[in-house]
mmCIF file of C-alpha atoms in Angstrom:
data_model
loop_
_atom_site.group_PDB
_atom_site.id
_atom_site.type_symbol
_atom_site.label_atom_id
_atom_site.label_comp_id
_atom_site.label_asym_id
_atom_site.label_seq_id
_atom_site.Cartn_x
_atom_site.Cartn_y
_atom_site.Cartn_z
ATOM 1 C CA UNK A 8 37.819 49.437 14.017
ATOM 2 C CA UNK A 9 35.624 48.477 11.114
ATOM 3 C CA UNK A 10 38.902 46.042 9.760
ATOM 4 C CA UNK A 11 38.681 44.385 13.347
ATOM 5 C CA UNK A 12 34.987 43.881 13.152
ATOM 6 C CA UNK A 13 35.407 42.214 9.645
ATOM 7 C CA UNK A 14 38.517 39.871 10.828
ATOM 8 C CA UNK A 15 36.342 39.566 13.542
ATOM 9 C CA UNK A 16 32.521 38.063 12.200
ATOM 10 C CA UNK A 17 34.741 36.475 9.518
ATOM 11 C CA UNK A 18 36.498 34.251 12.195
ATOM 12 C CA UNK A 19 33.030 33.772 13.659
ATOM 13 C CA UNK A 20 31.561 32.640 10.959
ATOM 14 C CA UNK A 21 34.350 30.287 10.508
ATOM 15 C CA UNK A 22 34.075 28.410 13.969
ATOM 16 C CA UNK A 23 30.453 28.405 13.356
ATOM 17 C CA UNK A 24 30.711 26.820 9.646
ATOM 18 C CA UNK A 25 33.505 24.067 11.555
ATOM 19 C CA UNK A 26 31.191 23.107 14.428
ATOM 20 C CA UNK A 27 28.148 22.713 11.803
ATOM 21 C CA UNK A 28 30.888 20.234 9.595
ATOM 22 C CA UNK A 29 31.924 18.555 12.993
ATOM 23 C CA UNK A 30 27.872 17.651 14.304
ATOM 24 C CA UNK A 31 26.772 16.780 10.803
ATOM 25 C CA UNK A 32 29.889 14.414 10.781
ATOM 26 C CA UNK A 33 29.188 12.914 14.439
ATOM 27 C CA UNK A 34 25.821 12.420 14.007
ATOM 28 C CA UNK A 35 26.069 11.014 10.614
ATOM 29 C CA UNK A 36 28.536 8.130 11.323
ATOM 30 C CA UNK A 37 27.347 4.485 11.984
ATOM 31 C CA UNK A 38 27.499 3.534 15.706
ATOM 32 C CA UNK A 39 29.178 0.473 16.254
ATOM 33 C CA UNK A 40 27.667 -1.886 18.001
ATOM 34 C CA UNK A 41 29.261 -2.490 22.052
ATOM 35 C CA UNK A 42 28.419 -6.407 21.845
ATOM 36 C CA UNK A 43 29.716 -9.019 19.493
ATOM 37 C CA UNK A 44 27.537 -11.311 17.333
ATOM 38 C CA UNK A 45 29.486 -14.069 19.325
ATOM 39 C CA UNK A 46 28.785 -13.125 22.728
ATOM 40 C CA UNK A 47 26.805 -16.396 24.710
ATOM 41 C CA UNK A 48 23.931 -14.464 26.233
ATOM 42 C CA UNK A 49 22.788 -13.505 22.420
ATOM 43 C CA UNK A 50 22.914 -17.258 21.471
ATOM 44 C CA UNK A 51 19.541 -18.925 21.622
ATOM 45 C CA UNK A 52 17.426 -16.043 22.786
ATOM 46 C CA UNK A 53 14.253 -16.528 22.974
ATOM 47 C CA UNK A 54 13.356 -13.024 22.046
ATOM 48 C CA UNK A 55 14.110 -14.325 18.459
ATOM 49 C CA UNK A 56 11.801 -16.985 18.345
ATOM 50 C CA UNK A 57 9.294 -15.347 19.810
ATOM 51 C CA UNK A 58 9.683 -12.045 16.835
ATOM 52 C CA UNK A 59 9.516 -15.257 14.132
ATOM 53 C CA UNK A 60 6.465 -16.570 15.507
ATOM 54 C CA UNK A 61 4.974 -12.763 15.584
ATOM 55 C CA UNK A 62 5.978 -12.420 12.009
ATOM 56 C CA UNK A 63 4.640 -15.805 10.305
ATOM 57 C CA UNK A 64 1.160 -15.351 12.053
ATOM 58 C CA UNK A 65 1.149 -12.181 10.177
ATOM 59 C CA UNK A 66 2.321 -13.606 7.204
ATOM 60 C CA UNK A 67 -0.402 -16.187 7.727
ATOM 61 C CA UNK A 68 -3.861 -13.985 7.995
ATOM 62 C CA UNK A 69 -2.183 -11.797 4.521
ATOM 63 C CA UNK A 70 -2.376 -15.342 2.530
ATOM 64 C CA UNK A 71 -5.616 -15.341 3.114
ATOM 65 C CA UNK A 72 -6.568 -13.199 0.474
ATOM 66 C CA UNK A 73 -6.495 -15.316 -2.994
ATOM 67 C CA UNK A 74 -4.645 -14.231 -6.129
ATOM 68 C CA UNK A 75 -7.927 -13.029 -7.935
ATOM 69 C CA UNK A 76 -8.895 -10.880 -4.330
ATOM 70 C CA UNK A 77 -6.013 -9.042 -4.121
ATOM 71 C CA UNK A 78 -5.570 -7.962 -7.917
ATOM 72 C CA UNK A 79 -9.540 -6.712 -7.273
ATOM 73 C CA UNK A 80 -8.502 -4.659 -4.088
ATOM 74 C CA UNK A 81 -5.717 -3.374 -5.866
ATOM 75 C CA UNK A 82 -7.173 -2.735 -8.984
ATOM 76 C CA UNK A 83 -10.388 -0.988 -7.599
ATOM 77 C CA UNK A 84 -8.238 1.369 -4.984
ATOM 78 C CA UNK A 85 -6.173 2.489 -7.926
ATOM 79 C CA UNK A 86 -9.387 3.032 -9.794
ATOM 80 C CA UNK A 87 -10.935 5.361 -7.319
ATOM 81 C CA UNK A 88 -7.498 7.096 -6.702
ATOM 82 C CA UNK A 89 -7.517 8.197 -10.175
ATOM 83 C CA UNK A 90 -11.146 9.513 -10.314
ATOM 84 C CA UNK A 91 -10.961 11.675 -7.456
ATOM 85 C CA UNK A 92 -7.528 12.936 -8.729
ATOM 86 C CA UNK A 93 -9.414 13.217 -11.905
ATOM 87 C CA UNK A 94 -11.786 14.996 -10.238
ATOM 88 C CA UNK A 95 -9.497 17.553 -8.424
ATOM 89 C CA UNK A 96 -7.619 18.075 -12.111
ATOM 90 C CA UNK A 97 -10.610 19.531 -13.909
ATOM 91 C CA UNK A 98 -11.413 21.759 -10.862
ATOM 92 C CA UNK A 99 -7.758 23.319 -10.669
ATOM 93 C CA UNK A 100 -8.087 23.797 -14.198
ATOM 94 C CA UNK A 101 -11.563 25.729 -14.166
ATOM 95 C CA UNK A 102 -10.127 27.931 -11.152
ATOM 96 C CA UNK A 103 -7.294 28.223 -13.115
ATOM 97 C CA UNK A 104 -9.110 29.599 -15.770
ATOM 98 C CA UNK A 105 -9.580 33.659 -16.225
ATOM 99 C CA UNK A 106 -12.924 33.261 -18.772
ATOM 100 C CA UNK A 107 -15.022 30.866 -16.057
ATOM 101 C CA UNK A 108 -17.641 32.708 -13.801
ATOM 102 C CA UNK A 109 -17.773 32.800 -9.908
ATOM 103 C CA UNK A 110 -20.132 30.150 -9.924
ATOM 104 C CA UNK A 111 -17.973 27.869 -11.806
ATOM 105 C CA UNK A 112 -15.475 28.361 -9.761
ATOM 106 C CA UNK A 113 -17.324 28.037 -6.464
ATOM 107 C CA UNK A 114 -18.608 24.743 -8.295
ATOM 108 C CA UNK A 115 -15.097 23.502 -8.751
ATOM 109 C CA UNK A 116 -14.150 24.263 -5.050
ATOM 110 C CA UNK A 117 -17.396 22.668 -3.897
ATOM 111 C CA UNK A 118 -16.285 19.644 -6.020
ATOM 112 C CA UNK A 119 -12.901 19.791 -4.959
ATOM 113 C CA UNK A 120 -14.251 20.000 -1.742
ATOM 114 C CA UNK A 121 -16.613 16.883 -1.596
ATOM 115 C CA UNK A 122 -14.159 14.534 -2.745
ATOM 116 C CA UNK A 123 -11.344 15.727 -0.301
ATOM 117 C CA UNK A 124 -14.088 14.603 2.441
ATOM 118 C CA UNK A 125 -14.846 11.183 1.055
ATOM 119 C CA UNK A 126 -11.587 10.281 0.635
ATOM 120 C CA UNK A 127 -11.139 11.122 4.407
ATOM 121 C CA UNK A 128 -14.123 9.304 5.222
ATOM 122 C CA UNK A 129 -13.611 6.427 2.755
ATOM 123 C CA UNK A 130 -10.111 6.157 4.751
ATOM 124 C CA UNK A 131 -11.338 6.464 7.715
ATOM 125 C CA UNK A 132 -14.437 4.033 7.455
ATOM 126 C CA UNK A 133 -11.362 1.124 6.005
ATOM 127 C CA UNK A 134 -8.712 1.660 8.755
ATOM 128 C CA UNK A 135 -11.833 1.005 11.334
ATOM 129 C CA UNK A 136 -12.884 -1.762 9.587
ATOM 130 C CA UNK A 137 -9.255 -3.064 9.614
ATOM 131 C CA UNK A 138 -9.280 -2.284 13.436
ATOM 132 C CA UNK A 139 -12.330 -4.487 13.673
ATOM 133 C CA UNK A 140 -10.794 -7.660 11.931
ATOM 134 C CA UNK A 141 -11.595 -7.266 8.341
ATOM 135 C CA UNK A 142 -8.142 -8.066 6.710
ATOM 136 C CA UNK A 143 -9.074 -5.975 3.192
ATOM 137 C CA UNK A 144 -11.709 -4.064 2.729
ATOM 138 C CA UNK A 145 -12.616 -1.114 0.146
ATOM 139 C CA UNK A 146 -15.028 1.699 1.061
ATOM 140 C CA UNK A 147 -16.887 4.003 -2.039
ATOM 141 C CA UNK A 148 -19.017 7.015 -1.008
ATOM 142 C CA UNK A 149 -21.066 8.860 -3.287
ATOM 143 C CA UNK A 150 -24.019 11.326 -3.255
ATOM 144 C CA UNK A 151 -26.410 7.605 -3.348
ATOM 145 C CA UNK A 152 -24.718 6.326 -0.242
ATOM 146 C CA UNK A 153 -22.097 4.029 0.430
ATOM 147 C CA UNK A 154 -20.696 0.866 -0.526
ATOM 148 C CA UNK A 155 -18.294 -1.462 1.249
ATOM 149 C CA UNK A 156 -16.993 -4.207 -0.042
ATOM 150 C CA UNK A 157 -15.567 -7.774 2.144
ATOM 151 C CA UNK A 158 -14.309 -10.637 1.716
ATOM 152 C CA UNK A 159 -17.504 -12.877 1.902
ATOM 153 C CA UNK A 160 -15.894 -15.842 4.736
ATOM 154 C CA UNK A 161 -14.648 -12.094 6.617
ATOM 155 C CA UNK A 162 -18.079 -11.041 6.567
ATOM 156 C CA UNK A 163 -19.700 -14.033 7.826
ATOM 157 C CA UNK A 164 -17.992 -13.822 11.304
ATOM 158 C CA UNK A 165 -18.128 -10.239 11.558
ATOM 159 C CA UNK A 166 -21.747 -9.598 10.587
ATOM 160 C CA UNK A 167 -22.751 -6.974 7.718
ATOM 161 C CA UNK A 168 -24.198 -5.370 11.261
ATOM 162 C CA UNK A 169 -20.229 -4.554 12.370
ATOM 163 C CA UNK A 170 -19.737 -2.743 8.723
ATOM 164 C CA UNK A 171 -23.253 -0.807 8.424
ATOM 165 C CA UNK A 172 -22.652 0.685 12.401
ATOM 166 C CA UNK A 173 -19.129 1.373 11.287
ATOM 167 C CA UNK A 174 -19.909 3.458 8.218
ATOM 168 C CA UNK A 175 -22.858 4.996 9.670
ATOM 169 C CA UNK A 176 -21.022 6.301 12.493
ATOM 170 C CA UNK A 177 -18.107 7.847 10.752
ATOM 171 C CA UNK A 178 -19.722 9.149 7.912
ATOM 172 C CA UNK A 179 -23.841 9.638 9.202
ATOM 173 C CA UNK A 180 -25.441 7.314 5.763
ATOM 174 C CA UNK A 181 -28.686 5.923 6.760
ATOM 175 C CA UNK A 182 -28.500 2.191 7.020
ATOM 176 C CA UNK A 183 -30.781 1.644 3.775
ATOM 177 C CA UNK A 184 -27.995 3.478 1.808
ATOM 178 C CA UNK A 185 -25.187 1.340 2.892
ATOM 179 C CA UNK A 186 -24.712 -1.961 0.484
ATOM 180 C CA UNK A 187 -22.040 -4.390 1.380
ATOM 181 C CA UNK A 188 -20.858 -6.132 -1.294
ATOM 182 C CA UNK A 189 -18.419 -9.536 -1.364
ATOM 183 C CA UNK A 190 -15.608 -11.350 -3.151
#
């Protein structure tokens, strides 16, 4: 009986280990297409002129930014990005540390804490600002308040009103703490 109930989970496990093979393989092979590059109700679509028009406009509004711009928004989001991982380090190494106090520690978490929230915010307060027509923008909060900086023809059409309602909303700084700089 127990030879039978070997033979027989070992033939189980088998089929099992086959169908696994046989769905891995049919879902991991390339559909063919059912129509033909050649077929005449694919030639001159206008669906395809329409998806090239969608994709130069948006090609168009991301030239806007000049040479100079875009090495500054680049430059300045991968110089907060290290400070707040900076940040973060020395606080996993005082927790990690068996000689520092509880109140070290509790520092370090507060820390760790705080900067995990303004980097929510600070994300949070840009993708809105996106949403509201502001091609590039870059958002720093600190303990002093916030500030946001534009491009300076954005800001112009926008008004500095749309970005101090916008930060004030999403992360509750008083208007007199909210400086809007541009480039």
């Amino acid at each position: 009986m127990k030879r039978f109930k070997k033979q027989f989970l070992a033939a189980a496990l088998i089929v099992a280990l086959g169908a696994a093979v046989y769905l891995n393989w049919s879902i991991s092979t390339p559909k063919t297409a059912s129509k033909t590059l050649g077929d005449s109700k694919f030639v001159n679509a206008t669906v395809a002129t329409t998806a090239v028009k969608k994709t130069s406009a948006k090609v168009k509004s991301s030239d806007k930014l000049t040479k100079k711009q875009r090495e500054f928004f680049a430059s300045a989001k991968t110089t907060r990005q290290k400070t707040q991982d900076k940040v973060v380090d020395i606080a996993s190494e005082v927790l990690s540390l068996d000689t520092a106090s509880d109140s070290e520690k509790s520092k370090a978490q507060s820390n760790v804490a705080a900067v995990i929230k303004n980097f929510t915010l600070q994300d949070t307060i840009e993708s809105t600002l996106k949403a509201k027509g502001f091609s590039n923008c870059l958002c720093y909060i600190t303990d002093s308040g916030c500030t946001v900086t534009v491009l300076k023809s954005e800001l112009k059409k926008l008004k500095p009103i749309a970005v101090k309602s916008t930060v004030q909303s999403e992360a509750d700084i008083g208007f007199n703490k909210i400086t809007i700089v541009t480039i």
